[in-house]
PDB file of C-alpha atoms in Angstrom:
ATOM      1  CA  MET A   1    -323.492 177.044   6.488  1.00 47.00           C
ATOM      2  CA  LYS A   2    -324.824 175.828   9.855  1.00 45.00           C
ATOM      3  CA  ARG A   3    -327.711 174.037   8.099  1.00 47.00           C
ATOM      4  CA  PHE A   4    -325.296 172.364   5.702  1.00 39.00           C
ATOM      5  CA  SER A   5    -323.053 171.209   8.581  1.00 38.00           C
ATOM      6  CA  LEU A   6    -326.030 169.937  10.568  1.00 39.00           C
ATOM      7  CA  ALA A   7    -327.416 168.098   7.533  1.00 39.00           C
ATOM      8  CA  LEU A   8    -324.001 166.581   6.849  1.00 36.00           C
ATOM      9  CA  ILE A   9    -323.700 165.384  10.449  1.00 45.00           C
ATOM     10  CA  ILE A  10    -327.185 163.836  10.330  1.00 44.00           C
ATOM     11  CA  ILE A  11    -326.484 162.092   7.010  1.00 43.00           C
ATOM     12  CA  LEU A  12    -323.144 160.756   8.277  1.00 37.00           C
ATOM     13  CA  SER A  13    -324.800 159.529  11.494  1.00 37.00           C
ATOM     14  CA  ILE A  14    -327.474 157.680   9.521  1.00 40.00           C
ATOM     15  CA  LEU A  15    -324.860 156.196   7.208  1.00 34.00           C
ATOM     16  CA  MET A  16    -322.672 155.032  10.112  1.00 36.00           C
ATOM     17  CA  SER A  17    -325.684 153.482  11.857  1.00 33.00           C
ATOM     18  CA  ALA A  18    -326.606 151.601   8.696  1.00 34.00           C
ATOM     19  CA  LEU A  19    -323.053 150.350   8.200  1.00 36.00           C
ATOM     20  CA  ALA A  20    -322.799 149.226  11.811  1.00 36.00           C
ATOM     21  CA  GLY A  21    -325.690 146.824  11.167  1.00 40.00           C
ATOM     22  CA  CYS A  22    -323.953 145.191   8.206  1.00 44.00           C
ATOM     23  CA  ASN A  23    -322.235 141.859   8.761  1.00 45.00           C
ATOM     24  CA  THR A  24    -319.521 140.303   6.659  1.00 49.00           C
ATOM     25  CA  ALA A  25    -320.061 136.938   5.008  1.00 47.00           C
ATOM     26  CA  ALA A  26    -317.613 135.416   7.487  1.00 49.00           C
ATOM     27  CA  GLU A  27    -319.968 136.429  10.306  1.00 57.00           C
ATOM     28  CA  GLU A  28    -323.127 135.279   8.520  1.00 71.00           C
ATOM     29  CA  MET A  29    -321.871 132.149   6.750  1.00 81.00           C
ATOM     30  CA  SER A  30    -319.105 131.023   9.060  1.00 91.00           C
ATOM     31  CA  ILE A  31    -318.044 127.379   9.037  1.00 95.00           C
ATOM     32  CA  ASP A  32    -318.457 127.360  12.813  1.00 93.00           C
ATOM     33  CA  LYS A  33    -321.972 128.795  12.809  1.00 93.00           C
ATOM     34  CA  TYR A  34    -323.624 125.502  11.789  1.00 94.00           C
ATOM     35  CA  SER A  35    -323.519 121.784  12.510  1.00 93.00           C
ATOM     36  CA  TRP A  36    -322.751 120.114   9.196  1.00 97.00           C
ATOM     37  CA  GLU A  37    -324.028 116.800   7.858  1.00 96.00           C
ATOM     38  CA  LEU A  38    -322.461 115.106   4.842  1.00 97.00           C
ATOM     39  CA  THR A  39    -324.567 115.084   1.687  1.00 96.00           C
ATOM     40  CA  SER A  40    -322.124 113.332  -0.651  1.00 97.00           C
ATOM     41  CA  VAL A  41    -318.489 112.601  -1.469  1.00 97.00           C
ATOM     42  CA  GLN A  42    -317.312 112.907  -5.068  1.00 97.00           C
ATOM     43  CA  SER A  43    -314.090 111.687  -6.654  1.00 95.00           C
ATOM     44  CA  GLY A  44    -312.399 111.157  -9.985  1.00 87.00           C
ATOM     45  CA  PRO A  45    -312.289 113.205 -13.164  1.00 86.00           C
ATOM     46  CA  GLN A  46    -316.066 112.985 -13.637  1.00 89.00           C
ATOM     47  CA  GLY A  47    -316.933 113.777 -10.011  1.00 92.00           C
ATOM     48  CA  ASP A  48    -318.489 110.372  -9.412  1.00 95.00           C
ATOM     49  CA  ILE A  49    -320.508 110.003  -6.209  1.00 96.00           C
ATOM     50  CA  ILE A  50    -318.584 107.478  -4.097  1.00 97.00           C
ATOM     51  CA  ALA A  51    -320.385 108.016  -0.770  1.00 97.00           C
ATOM     52  CA  TYR A  52    -323.633 109.624   0.348  1.00 96.00           C
ATOM     53  CA  ASN A  53    -325.640 110.407   3.454  1.00 95.00           C
ATOM     54  CA  ALA A  54    -327.104 107.098   4.635  1.00 93.00           C
ATOM     55  CA  GLU A  55    -330.382 108.836   5.480  1.00 90.00           C
ATOM     56  CA  ASN A  56    -330.933 109.969   1.866  1.00 88.00           C
ATOM     57  CA  ASP A  57    -332.776 107.103   0.162  1.00 81.00           C
ATOM     58  CA  GLY A  58    -332.614 108.797  -3.250  1.00 87.00           C
ATOM     59  CA  TYR A  59    -328.865 108.328  -3.515  1.00 91.00           C
ATOM     60  CA  ALA A  60    -328.994 104.539  -2.999  1.00 89.00           C
ATOM     61  CA  SER A  61    -330.878 103.875  -6.237  1.00 90.00           C
ATOM     62  CA  ALA A  62    -329.146 106.614  -8.229  1.00 92.00           C
ATOM     63  CA  TYR A  63    -325.614 105.584  -7.173  1.00 93.00           C
ATOM     64  CA  PRO A  64    -325.660 101.840  -6.445  1.00 93.00           C
ATOM     65  CA  ASP A  65    -321.843 101.639  -6.321  1.00 94.00           C
ATOM     66  CA  ALA A  66    -321.572 104.406  -3.699  1.00 96.00           C
ATOM     67  CA  SER A  67    -321.379 103.730   0.041  1.00 96.00           C
ATOM     68  CA  PRO A  68    -323.913 105.026   2.556  1.00 97.00           C
ATOM     69  CA  VAL A  69    -322.169 106.899   5.416  1.00 97.00           C
ATOM     70  CA  ASN A  70    -322.970 109.156   8.339  1.00 96.00           C
ATOM     71  CA  ILE A  71    -320.341 111.891   8.570  1.00 97.00           C
ATOM     72  CA  TYR A  72    -320.650 115.118  10.538  1.00 97.00           C
ATOM     73  CA  LEU A  73    -318.423 118.182  10.801  1.00 97.00           C
ATOM     74  CA  SER A  74    -318.207 120.644  13.670  1.00 97.00           C
ATOM     75  CA  ALA A  75    -315.883 123.650  13.753  1.00 97.00           C
ATOM     76  CA  GLY A  76    -314.706 126.414  16.030  1.00 96.00           C
ATOM     77  CA  ASP A  77    -311.686 128.581  16.753  1.00 96.00           C
ATOM     78  CA  GLY A  78    -309.852 127.540  13.585  1.00 97.00           C
ATOM     79  CA  ASN A  79    -310.250 123.801  14.209  1.00 98.00           C
ATOM     80  CA  PHE A  80    -312.705 121.278  12.832  1.00 98.00           C
ATOM     81  CA  VAL A  81    -313.591 117.669  13.560  1.00 98.00           C
ATOM     82  CA  LEU A  82    -315.010 115.194  11.058  1.00 97.00           C
ATOM     83  CA  THR A  83    -316.901 112.417  12.818  1.00 97.00           C
ATOM     84  CA  ASP A  84    -317.735 109.277  10.859  1.00 97.00           C
ATOM     85  CA  THR A  85    -320.328 107.444  12.944  1.00 97.00           C
ATOM     86  CA  THR A  86    -320.399 104.703  10.301  1.00 96.00           C
ATOM     87  CA  ASN A  87    -316.976 103.441  11.369  1.00 96.00           C
ATOM     88  CA  GLY A  88    -316.499 105.276  14.687  1.00 97.00           C
ATOM     89  CA  LYS A  89    -313.520 107.340  13.486  1.00 97.00           C
ATOM     90  CA  THR A  90    -312.806 111.052  13.921  1.00 97.00           C
ATOM     91  CA  TYR A  91    -310.450 113.266  11.965  1.00 97.00           C
ATOM     92  CA  GLU A  92    -309.170 116.651  13.108  1.00 98.00           C
ATOM     93  CA  GLY A  93    -308.111 119.590  10.974  1.00 98.00           C
ATOM     94  CA  THR A  94    -307.642 123.339  10.887  1.00 98.00           C
ATOM     95  CA  TYR A  95    -309.091 126.167   8.809  1.00 98.00           C
ATOM     96  CA  LYS A  96    -308.534 129.855   8.181  1.00 97.00           C
ATOM     97  CA  VAL A  97    -310.460 132.425   6.153  1.00 96.00           C
ATOM     98  CA  ILE A  98    -308.706 133.383   2.929  1.00 96.00           C
ATOM     99  CA  GLU A  99    -311.566 135.185   1.179  1.00 93.00           C
ATOM    100  CA  ASP A 100    -314.718 136.818   2.523  1.00 89.00           C
ATOM    101  CA  LYS A 101    -317.055 138.008  -0.248  1.00 80.00           C
ATOM    102  CA  GLN A 102    -320.661 139.054   0.260  1.00 74.00           C
ATOM    103  CA  ALA A 103    -322.548 135.825   1.047  1.00 80.00           C
ATOM    104  CA  ASN A 104    -319.684 133.331   0.657  1.00 91.00           C
ATOM    105  CA  VAL A 105    -316.539 132.537   2.591  1.00 95.00           C
ATOM    106  CA  ILE A 106    -313.546 130.558   1.324  1.00 95.00           C
ATOM    107  CA  TYR A 107    -311.204 128.800   3.722  1.00 97.00           C
ATOM    108  CA  GLU A 108    -307.847 127.108   3.460  1.00 98.00           C
ATOM    109  CA  ILE A 109    -308.031 123.804   5.330  1.00 98.00           C
ATOM    110  CA  ASN A 110    -305.553 121.252   6.579  1.00 98.00           C
ATOM    111  CA  LEU A 111    -306.486 117.693   7.454  1.00 97.00           C
ATOM    112  CA  GLY A 112    -303.529 115.654   8.600  1.00 93.00           C
ATOM    113  CA  GLU A 113    -300.879 115.954   5.890  1.00 95.00           C
ATOM    114  CA  HIS A 114    -303.408 117.079   3.295  1.00 96.00           C
ATOM    115  CA  SER A 115    -304.467 120.612   2.459  1.00 97.00           C
ATOM    116  CA  GLY A 116    -307.310 121.990   0.396  1.00 97.00           C
ATOM    117  CA  TYR A 117    -310.091 124.526   0.323  1.00 97.00           C
ATOM    118  CA  ALA A 118    -313.585 124.871   1.718  1.00 97.00           C
ATOM    119  CA  GLY A 119    -316.402 127.200   0.784  1.00 96.00           C
ATOM    120  CA  VAL A 120    -319.488 128.134   2.799  1.00 96.00           C
ATOM    121  CA  GLY A 121    -322.550 129.723   1.215  1.00 94.00           C
ATOM    122  CA  MET A 122    -326.323 129.570   1.030  1.00 90.00           C
ATOM    123  CA  THR A 123    -328.086 127.343  -1.499  1.00 88.00           C
ATOM    124  CA  SER A 124    -331.557 128.590  -2.514  1.00 88.00           C
ATOM    125  CA  PHE A 125    -334.299 126.327  -3.814  1.00 86.00           C
ATOM    126  CA  HIS A 126    -337.320 126.943  -6.061  1.00 91.00           C
ATOM    127  CA  ASP A 127    -339.728 126.784  -3.130  1.00 92.00           C
ATOM    128  CA  GLY A 128    -337.941 129.702  -1.446  1.00 88.00           C
ATOM    129  CA  SER A 129    -336.207 127.604   1.195  1.00 86.00           C
ATOM    130  CA  GLN A 130    -332.484 127.943   1.758  1.00 87.00           C
ATOM    131  CA  THR A 131    -329.829 125.618   3.107  1.00 90.00           C
ATOM    132  CA  PRO A 132    -326.367 126.594   4.268  1.00 94.00           C
ATOM    133  CA  THR A 133    -323.821 124.483   2.381  1.00 95.00           C
ATOM    134  CA  LEU A 134    -320.185 123.640   2.972  1.00 97.00           C
ATOM    135  CA  ASN A 135    -318.071 122.223   0.157  1.00 97.00           C
ATOM    136  CA  ILE A 136    -314.591 120.893   0.822  1.00 97.00           C
ATOM    137  CA  SER A 137    -312.083 120.141  -1.926  1.00 96.00           C
ATOM    138  CA  ILE A 138    -309.118 118.144  -0.715  1.00 95.00           C
ATOM    139  CA  ASN A 139    -306.852 115.950  -2.840  1.00 93.00           C
ATOM    140  CA  ASP A 140    -309.090 114.298  -5.439  1.00 92.00           C
ATOM    141  CA  TYR A 141    -312.212 114.479  -3.293  1.00 95.00           C
ATOM    142  CA  ALA A 142    -315.119 116.877  -2.932  1.00 96.00           C
ATOM    143  CA  LEU A 143    -317.068 116.567   0.299  1.00 97.00           C
ATOM    144  CA  ASN A 144    -320.452 118.269   0.242  1.00 96.00           C
ATOM    145  CA  PHE A 145    -322.208 119.134   3.516  1.00 97.00           C
ATOM    146  CA  HIS A 146    -325.486 120.806   4.410  1.00 95.00           C
ATOM    147  CA  ALA A 147    -327.015 122.304   7.553  1.00 92.00           C
ATOM    148  CA  PRO A 148    -330.715 122.177   8.417  1.00 65.00           C
ATOM    149  CA  ALA A 149    -332.913 124.183   6.023  1.00 58.00           C
ATOM    150  CA  VAL A 150    -333.629 127.841   6.791  1.00 54.00           C
ATOM    151  CA  SER A 151    -336.888 129.359   5.499  1.00 53.00           C
ATOM    152  CA  ASP A 152    -337.038 132.813   3.903  1.00 50.00           C
TER     153      ASP A 152
END
């Protein structure tokens, strides 16, 4: 009986140590963990690209009717700021976690009088590289952001 109790204590200790090292998606993929740079803005029933990151030359030829912009998002303590360096404007909003699943986090966001949702996750590419991504859906718009690439 003593051996069984000792073995049980050792197994539980190992299990607790392993669980203590596990992080939730909200800790790993938090909106406030990265500095975000706009990739594109989509709108309409077909999800047309209406704006794109001015530094991405590929979008200019693929979407000639879309506008090049430089928009950045920073977040912390339930607040976020969108900074549009193209026109010198900033927009402030709030966020809160509504779902935390494995490697993705979903937020409810408010931006002025508008509300919507945001999702943070990791996008993996064929070459093995990964990029944290933030997608915001608000009104009829989808704003897609990325953070600098992270190698495997």
